[in-house]
Short mmCIF file of C-alpha atoms in Angstrom, two decimals:
data_model
loop_
_atom_site.label_atom_id
_atom_site.label_comp_id
_atom_site.label_asym_id
_atom_site.label_seq_id
_atom_site.Cartn_x
_atom_site.Cartn_y
_atom_site.Cartn_z
CA MET A 1 -11.56 -12.87 -47.09
CA SER A 2 -8.54 -11.17 -45.58
CA THR A 3 -8.83 -7.75 -43.99
CA HIS A 4 -6.15 -5.15 -44.58
CA LEU A 5 -5.32 -2.96 -41.59
CA ASN A 6 -4.24 0.62 -41.89
CA PRO A 7 -1.06 1.65 -39.95
CA GLU A 8 -2.95 2.92 -36.89
CA ASP A 9 -5.02 -0.28 -36.67
CA LYS A 10 -1.83 -2.33 -36.85
CA GLU A 11 -0.34 -0.28 -34.02
CA ILE A 12 -3.41 -0.86 -31.88
CA GLU A 13 -3.33 -4.57 -32.59
CA HIS A 14 0.37 -4.66 -31.68
CA LEU A 15 -0.36 -2.73 -28.48
CA GLN A 16 -3.07 -5.22 -27.49
CA LYS A 17 -0.67 -8.13 -27.96
CA LEU A 18 1.99 -6.40 -25.87
CA ILE A 19 -0.48 -5.80 -23.04
CA ARG A 20 -1.69 -9.39 -23.11
CA ASN A 21 1.78 -10.90 -23.20
CA THR A 22 3.84 -8.58 -20.98
CA PRO A 23 4.59 -9.94 -17.49
CA PHE A 24 5.15 -7.46 -14.66
CA GLN A 25 7.74 -7.88 -11.96
CA VAL A 26 6.73 -7.19 -8.36
CA ASP A 27 9.08 -6.84 -5.39
CA LEU A 28 7.71 -9.29 -2.85
CA ILE A 29 10.41 -8.72 -0.28
CA ASP A 30 9.34 -5.11 0.34
CA ARG A 31 5.69 -6.01 0.71
CA THR A 32 6.44 -8.97 2.99
CA MET A 33 9.03 -7.34 5.23
CA GLU A 34 6.73 -4.31 5.44
CA ARG A 35 4.51 -6.50 7.62
CA TYR A 36 7.24 -7.39 10.05
CA SER A 37 9.73 -4.63 10.70
CA ASN A 38 9.47 -3.66 14.36
CA LYS A 39 5.90 -5.01 14.33
CA LYS A 40 4.67 -1.81 12.69
CA THR A 41 4.53 -0.15 9.29
CA ARG A 42 8.00 0.39 7.86
CA ARG A 43 9.23 3.94 7.53
CA TYR A 44 9.21 5.32 4.02
CA LYS A 45 13.02 5.41 3.78
CA GLN A 46 13.15 1.69 4.53
CA SER A 47 10.46 0.93 1.98
CA SER A 48 12.57 2.51 -0.73
CA SER A 49 15.35 -0.04 -0.20
CA ARG A 50 15.99 -2.30 -3.15
CA SER A 51 18.41 -4.79 -1.57
CA LYS A 52 17.74 -8.54 -1.33
CA ARG A 53 14.88 -8.60 -3.77
CA VAL A 54 12.56 -11.50 -4.38
CA ARG A 55 10.52 -11.21 -7.55
CA ASN A 56 7.33 -12.80 -8.74
CA THR A 57 5.49 -12.50 -12.03
CA PHE A 58 1.82 -11.70 -12.40
CA PHE A 59 -0.35 -10.97 -15.39
CA GLY A 60 -2.77 -8.15 -15.99
CA THR A 61 -5.78 -7.13 -14.03
CA SER A 62 -7.44 -3.89 -15.00
CA ALA A 63 -4.85 -1.98 -12.97
CA ALA A 64 -2.01 -3.89 -14.59
CA LEU A 65 -3.39 -3.16 -18.04
CA VAL A 66 -3.28 0.55 -17.35
CA VAL A 67 0.34 0.19 -16.24
CA ALA A 68 1.12 -1.83 -19.36
CA PHE A 69 -0.58 0.84 -21.41
CA ALA A 70 1.65 3.53 -19.92
CA LEU A 71 4.73 1.32 -20.23
CA VAL A 72 4.19 0.67 -23.90
CA VAL A 73 3.52 4.35 -24.59
CA SER A 74 6.57 5.55 -22.67
CA THR A 75 8.99 3.04 -24.19
CA GLY A 76 8.23 4.03 -27.75
CA PHE A 77 6.65 0.87 -29.15
CA ILE A 78 4.11 3.01 -31.00
CA SER A 79 4.33 6.19 -32.98
CA PRO A 80 4.45 9.63 -31.30
CA THR A 81 1.13 10.48 -32.93
CA MET A 82 -0.55 7.40 -31.50
CA ALA A 83 1.07 7.96 -28.09
CA ALA A 84 -0.23 11.52 -27.98
CA SER A 85 -3.72 10.27 -28.83
CA LEU A 86 -3.64 7.61 -26.12
CA LYS A 87 -2.64 10.12 -23.46
CA GLN A 88 -5.80 12.07 -24.18
CA ILE A 89 -7.89 9.25 -22.69
CA PRO A 90 -9.45 10.56 -19.42
CA GLY A 91 -7.54 9.38 -16.34
CA ILE A 92 -4.51 8.03 -18.19
CA ASP A 93 -2.33 10.78 -16.69
CA SER A 94 -3.61 10.32 -13.11
CA ILE A 95 -0.97 9.24 -10.61
CA PHE A 96 -3.54 7.15 -8.70
CA GLN A 97 -4.76 5.56 -11.93
CA LEU A 98 -1.28 4.35 -12.86
CA ALA A 99 0.00 3.37 -9.41
CA GLY A 100 -0.99 -0.31 -9.61
CA ASP A 101 -3.26 -0.10 -6.53
CA LEU A 102 -6.81 -1.23 -7.34
CA GLY A 103 -8.26 0.85 -4.52
CA LEU A 104 -6.66 4.09 -5.70
CA GLN A 105 -7.62 3.31 -9.28
CA THR A 106 -11.22 2.73 -8.15
CA ALA A 107 -11.18 5.98 -6.17
CA ASP A 108 -10.09 7.88 -9.28
CA GLU A 109 -12.69 6.19 -11.49
CA LYS A 110 -15.54 6.81 -9.03
CA GLY A 111 -14.67 10.44 -8.38
CA LEU A 112 -13.61 9.76 -4.77
CA VAL A 113 -10.40 11.75 -5.12
CA SER A 114 -9.75 15.37 -4.16
CA LYS A 115 -7.57 17.35 -6.57
CA PRO A 116 -6.13 20.30 -4.64
CA ASN A 117 -3.22 21.01 -7.04
CA LEU A 118 -1.19 22.71 -4.31
CA SER A 119 2.58 23.22 -4.47
CA ASP A 120 5.68 24.81 -2.97
CA THR A 121 8.85 25.92 -4.80
CA HIS A 122 12.44 26.48 -3.62
CA ASP A 123 15.70 26.75 -5.56
CA GLY A 124 14.19 25.69 -8.88
CA LEU A 125 12.40 22.63 -7.46
CA THR A 126 8.61 22.43 -7.22
CA LEU A 127 6.82 19.78 -5.18
CA SER A 128 3.08 19.55 -5.81
CA VAL A 129 0.10 17.55 -4.53
CA PRO A 130 -2.30 16.90 -7.44
CA GLU A 131 -4.44 14.18 -5.81
CA VAL A 132 -5.57 13.18 -2.29
CA MET A 133 -7.72 10.30 -1.06
CA PHE A 134 -9.03 9.52 2.45
CA ASP A 135 -11.51 6.69 2.98
CA GLY A 136 -11.39 6.61 6.78
CA THR A 137 -8.76 3.85 6.88
CA ARG A 138 -5.82 5.30 4.93
CA VAL A 139 -4.70 8.68 3.67
CA SER A 140 -3.10 8.65 0.20
CA ILE A 141 -1.29 11.71 -1.15
CA ALA A 142 0.09 11.93 -4.68
CA LEU A 143 3.35 13.90 -4.72
CA GLU A 144 4.99 15.13 -7.92
CA ARG A 145 8.13 17.13 -8.71
CA GLN A 146 8.84 19.58 -11.49
CA THR A 147 12.39 20.78 -12.11
CA THR A 148 15.08 21.06 -14.77
CA ASP A 149 17.90 21.01 -12.21
CA LYS A 150 19.95 17.81 -12.52
CA ARG A 151 20.73 17.95 -8.78
CA PHE A 152 17.14 16.96 -8.12
CA LEU A 153 16.50 14.79 -11.18
CA ASN A 154 19.25 12.21 -10.58
CA THR A 155 17.66 10.94 -7.36
CA GLU A 156 14.41 9.02 -7.01
CA LEU A 157 11.75 11.28 -5.55
CA PRO A 158 11.30 9.35 -2.25
CA LEU A 159 15.06 9.47 -1.62
CA LEU A 160 15.16 13.18 -2.36
CA LEU A 161 13.17 13.89 0.81
CA ASP A 162 15.12 13.91 4.07
CA ASP A 163 11.99 13.53 6.17
CA LEU A 164 8.21 13.79 6.23
CA ILE A 165 6.61 15.64 9.13
CA PHE A 166 2.82 15.79 9.41
CA PHE A 167 0.55 18.21 11.21
CA ILE A 168 -3.23 17.82 11.52
CA ASN A 169 -5.02 21.09 12.21
CA GLY A 170 -1.71 22.58 13.30
CA LYS A 171 -0.72 19.81 15.75
CA GLU A 172 2.12 17.37 15.07
CA ILE A 173 0.53 14.04 14.24
CA ASN A 174 2.54 11.79 16.56
CA SER A 175 1.99 14.05 19.56
CA SER A 176 -1.78 14.16 19.04
CA TYR A 177 -2.93 10.87 17.53
CA VAL A 178 -0.68 8.26 19.16
CA PRO A 179 -1.43 6.58 22.52
CA ALA A 180 0.27 8.47 25.35
CA ASN A 181 3.43 7.07 26.96
CA THR A 182 4.11 4.57 24.19
CA THR A 183 6.81 4.02 21.60
CA ASN A 184 4.21 3.53 18.87
CA SER A 185 4.09 6.04 16.02
CA ILE A 186 2.31 6.87 12.77
CA ASP A 187 4.89 6.14 10.09
CA PRO A 188 4.32 7.10 6.45
CA TYR A 189 5.47 4.89 3.61
CA MET A 190 5.74 5.49 -0.12
CA ILE A 191 4.73 3.50 -3.17
CA PRO A 192 5.68 4.23 -6.79
CA GLY A 193 3.62 6.76 -8.71
CA LYS A 194 3.19 6.91 -12.49
CA ASN A 195 6.87 7.69 -13.22
CA LYS A 196 10.18 8.62 -11.57
CA ASN A 197 8.91 12.13 -10.85
CA SER A 198 5.95 11.02 -8.75
CA THR A 199 5.25 8.96 -5.67
CA ILE A 200 2.32 8.26 -3.34
CA ILE A 201 2.59 8.86 0.41
CA GLN A 202 0.30 6.77 2.60
CA PHE A 203 -0.38 6.47 6.32
CA SER A 204 -3.15 5.41 8.70
CA ASP A 205 -4.26 6.29 12.21
CA LEU A 206 -3.91 4.04 15.27
CA ARG A 207 -7.51 4.11 16.44
CA ASN A 208 -7.56 0.32 16.82
CA GLN A 209 -4.39 0.43 18.90
CA GLY A 210 -5.37 2.99 21.51
CA GLY A 211 -4.78 6.15 19.43
CA LYS A 212 -7.24 8.81 18.25
CA SER A 213 -9.14 8.53 14.97
CA PHE A 214 -8.43 11.08 12.28
CA PRO A 215 -11.37 13.49 11.90
CA ASP A 216 -13.56 13.14 8.81
CA LYS A 217 -12.33 16.58 7.72
CA PHE A 218 -9.01 18.23 8.59
CA ASP A 219 -6.16 20.40 7.33
CA LEU A 220 -3.00 18.38 6.78
CA THR A 221 0.34 20.17 6.62
CA ILE A 222 3.34 18.27 5.24
CA SER A 223 6.84 19.55 5.95
CA MET A 224 9.46 18.02 3.63
CA PRO A 225 13.15 18.93 4.13
CA VAL A 226 15.27 18.35 1.01
CA SER A 227 19.07 18.03 1.04
CA GLY A 228 20.77 21.12 -0.34
CA ILE A 229 17.75 23.36 0.20
CA LYS A 230 17.74 25.43 3.37
CA GLN A 231 14.00 25.91 3.76
CA PRO A 232 11.76 22.83 3.99
CA PHE A 233 8.89 22.47 1.55
CA LYS A 234 5.51 22.98 3.21
CA ILE A 235 2.14 22.21 1.68
CA GLU A 236 -1.17 22.58 3.54
CA ILE A 237 -3.82 20.25 2.15
CA PRO A 238 -7.54 20.15 2.96
CA VAL A 239 -8.44 16.49 3.53
CA GLU A 240 -11.97 15.15 3.69
CA LYS A 241 -13.26 11.61 3.93
CA ASN A 242 -14.19 10.68 0.37
CA THR A 243 -16.39 7.65 1.11
CA LYS A 244 -19.73 7.13 2.82
CA ASN A 245 -21.50 4.12 4.32
CA ASN A 246 -18.32 2.17 5.01
CA LEU A 247 -19.10 -1.26 6.48
CA THR A 248 -17.66 -2.19 9.88
CA PHE A 249 -18.00 -5.59 11.58
CA THR A 250 -16.73 -6.66 15.00
CA PRO A 251 -16.71 -10.47 14.87
CA SER A 252 -14.52 -11.09 17.98
CA LEU A 253 -13.98 -14.60 16.63
CA LYS A 254 -11.31 -16.58 18.47
CA ARG A 255 -8.95 -19.33 17.40
CA LYS A 256 -6.10 -21.13 19.18
CA TYR A 257 -2.97 -22.91 17.97
CA GLN A 258 -0.42 -24.18 20.48
CA ASN A 259 0.41 -21.16 22.67
CA ILE A 260 -1.14 -18.58 20.29
CA ASP A 261 -4.55 -17.12 21.16
CA TYR A 262 -5.82 -15.36 18.04
CA THR A 263 -8.83 -13.02 17.73
CA LEU A 264 -10.32 -11.40 14.65
CA GLU A 265 -11.52 -8.13 16.22
CA LYS A 266 -12.68 -5.95 13.33
CA ILE A 267 -13.35 -5.93 9.58
CA GLU A 268 -13.74 -2.64 7.70
CA LEU A 269 -14.85 -2.48 4.07
CA THR A 270 -14.68 0.69 1.98
CA PRO A 271 -14.76 1.09 -1.81
CA ILE A 272 -11.01 1.74 -1.57
CA THR A 273 -9.64 -0.50 1.19
CA THR A 274 -10.33 -3.75 3.04
CA SER A 275 -8.97 -3.69 6.60
CA ILE A 276 -8.79 -6.24 9.39
CA THR A 277 -7.75 -5.82 13.01
CA THR A 278 -6.37 -8.86 14.81
CA ARG A 279 -5.16 -9.53 18.35
CA ILE A 280 -2.61 -12.19 19.21
CA LYS A 281 -1.92 -13.15 22.81
CA LEU A 282 0.86 -15.39 24.12
CA PRO A 283 1.19 -16.78 27.67
CA ASP A 284 2.14 -14.13 30.23
CA ASN A 285 5.73 -15.36 30.52
CA LEU A 286 6.44 -14.92 26.78
CA LYS A 287 7.15 -11.82 24.71
CA ILE A 288 5.85 -11.13 21.22
CA SER A 289 9.26 -9.92 20.03
CA SER A 290 11.12 -13.10 20.93
CA SER A 291 8.50 -15.87 20.85
CA LEU A 292 6.02 -15.16 18.04
CA PRO A 293 6.81 -16.14 14.45
CA PHE A 294 6.32 -13.41 11.84
CA LEU A 295 2.65 -13.91 10.98
CA SER A 296 0.92 -12.52 7.90
CA TYR A 297 -2.59 -12.68 6.48
CA GLU A 298 -4.34 -13.50 3.22
CA ILE A 299 -7.94 -12.52 2.47
CA TYR A 300 -10.25 -14.32 0.03
CA ASP A 301 -13.84 -13.74 -1.04
CA ASP A 302 -16.47 -16.50 -1.17
CA LYS A 303 -15.36 -17.39 -4.72
CA GLY A 304 -11.74 -17.88 -3.71
CA LYS A 305 -10.41 -14.63 -5.16
CA GLN A 306 -7.49 -13.25 -3.15
CA LEU A 307 -7.03 -9.55 -2.35
CA ASN A 308 -3.66 -7.88 -2.84
CA PHE A 309 -1.89 -6.75 0.33
CA ILE A 310 -1.24 -3.01 0.84
CA SER A 311 0.31 -2.38 4.26
CA ASN A 312 0.07 -3.02 7.97
CA ASN A 313 1.03 -1.65 11.33
CA GLY A 314 1.20 -3.58 14.58
CA TRP A 315 1.94 -2.75 18.19
CA SER A 316 2.95 -4.73 21.23
CA ALA A 317 2.61 -2.52 24.30
CA THR A 318 5.76 -2.38 26.45
CA ASP A 319 7.17 -5.27 24.41
CA GLY A 320 4.64 -7.52 26.09
CA ASN A 321 2.72 -10.67 25.21
CA VAL A 322 -0.09 -9.05 23.14
CA LEU A 323 0.16 -7.86 19.52
CA ILE A 324 -2.59 -5.77 17.92
CA ASN A 325 -2.28 -5.58 14.15
CA ASP A 326 -4.10 -3.60 11.45
CA SER A 327 -3.68 -5.03 7.95
CA ARG A 328 -4.93 -3.30 4.80
CA PHE A 329 -5.72 -4.86 1.45
CA GLU A 330 -7.18 -3.74 -1.86
CA PRO A 331 -11.01 -3.62 -2.03
CA PHE A 332 -13.42 -6.28 -3.18
CA THR A 333 -14.65 -5.56 -6.71
CA SER A 334 -18.14 -6.65 -5.62
CA PRO A 335 -19.60 -7.27 -2.13
CA PRO A 336 -18.67 -10.81 -1.03
CA LYS A 337 -21.06 -13.14 0.75
CA ALA A 338 -18.26 -14.15 3.09
CA ILE A 339 -14.54 -13.56 3.55
CA THR A 340 -11.88 -16.03 4.57
CA ILE A 341 -8.76 -14.93 6.44
CA LYS A 342 -5.76 -17.24 6.35
CA VAL A 343 -2.75 -16.89 8.64
CA TYR A 344 0.74 -17.90 7.53
CA LYS A 345 4.43 -17.36 8.12
CA ASN A 346 7.34 -17.12 5.71
CA ILE A 347 10.07 -19.73 5.83
CA PHE A 348 13.53 -18.21 6.18
CA ASN A 349 16.77 -19.63 4.84
CA LYS A 350 18.44 -21.89 7.41
CA ASP A 351 21.90 -20.54 6.66
CA ASP A 352 20.93 -16.87 6.31
CA LYS A 353 17.92 -15.72 8.34
CA SER A 354 17.80 -12.46 6.38
CA LYS A 355 16.71 -14.35 3.25
CA PHE A 356 13.56 -16.25 2.40
CA GLU A 357 13.56 -19.91 1.51
CA LEU A 358 12.42 -20.08 -2.13
CA ASP A 359 10.42 -22.72 -4.00
CA LYS A 360 11.27 -24.07 -7.45
CA ASP A 361 9.59 -21.07 -9.10
CA GLY A 362 11.60 -18.56 -7.07
CA ASN A 363 8.72 -17.56 -4.79
CA PRO A 364 9.06 -17.34 -0.98
CA LYS A 365 7.96 -20.51 0.79
CA ILE A 366 5.18 -20.06 3.33
CA GLU A 367 3.53 -22.22 5.97
CA TYR A 368 -0.19 -21.86 6.73
CA PHE A 369 -1.82 -22.26 10.14
CA PRO A 370 -5.17 -23.97 9.36
CA ASP A 371 -6.25 -23.85 13.02
CA LEU A 372 -6.22 -20.04 12.88
CA GLU A 373 -8.23 -19.72 9.64
CA ILE A 374 -11.54 -17.85 9.90
CA THR A 375 -14.46 -17.53 7.48
CA TYR A 376 -16.89 -14.76 8.30
CA PRO A 377 -20.25 -14.10 6.55
CA ILE A 378 -20.79 -10.54 5.30
CA ASN A 379 -24.33 -9.25 5.81
CA PRO A 380 -24.49 -5.55 4.86
#
């Protein structure tokens, strides 16, 4: 017996099909080059570049479904009445929920997000901070703009900001939390928010590279100069570590391949982020900057599920032969029995070293280093 659907049921059925069948494009070049530039996290202005893109297609996880949900609503595939109803679902309007980062989505769902709702206004432009997350490994700040002035609407929000200057408890961050007498620095980067009027600012400390750890609780002041506005925007945000009982392991496991001595120094697991700290040492007569290929990492659980990469920052003191690198990934959805870390490098085009060599599917070619692979048991 056939079942007749009313108009709203048909719209829901159509929405479900769209979510199931809509591929999402991801810029791989930004994520990959983010690992390499200057051996540290790329500055936010660089990460907003859209030149020389390499794209890959992936299909929905729970985070992708939320993005698909918002995409379908915003592009008008369903009626205004249905769209209004869908937006009433708790969390659907959260910047963290719609950012496509499983860790931030998890933080929002588990109530591990602070919602200060602070703002500053100049010349008809308001910049506000509706959400903040700090899990001990990364600080994530949702930034949103409200304005009707076309001067500020015609530019993507990250490009609207001339700079980002941070102060922790009144002290400039790079003068207080970076190793003394070094060129290293804490560099923020931005990822897309829920729409063109929002973005997410992220940064991490350098405690594994000789710098000071951020306190568990602090006042963060952000100064944001904007072109055409004389006075910079300033927002002071109370930040507090949102997670407890984070797991930290110090394996100090060593591997060697040719002239590369590789050590897995630390693993940190939070409900929001998976982090690893690695040390690479070359012979004394070689320099990291000229002799080491651009190495990257993949992390898998004991069932072979791979974590999505978030960001990294690395540092080679005095341009020497040692590189210490912190790499951050999305969290495990459930505690793994073991994790496997694979090391690889991208293959660059022989004729143009600024481009990746691509496979038949248009994805960047990579080369693994099996001798450097490590599997480590997790015993909470």
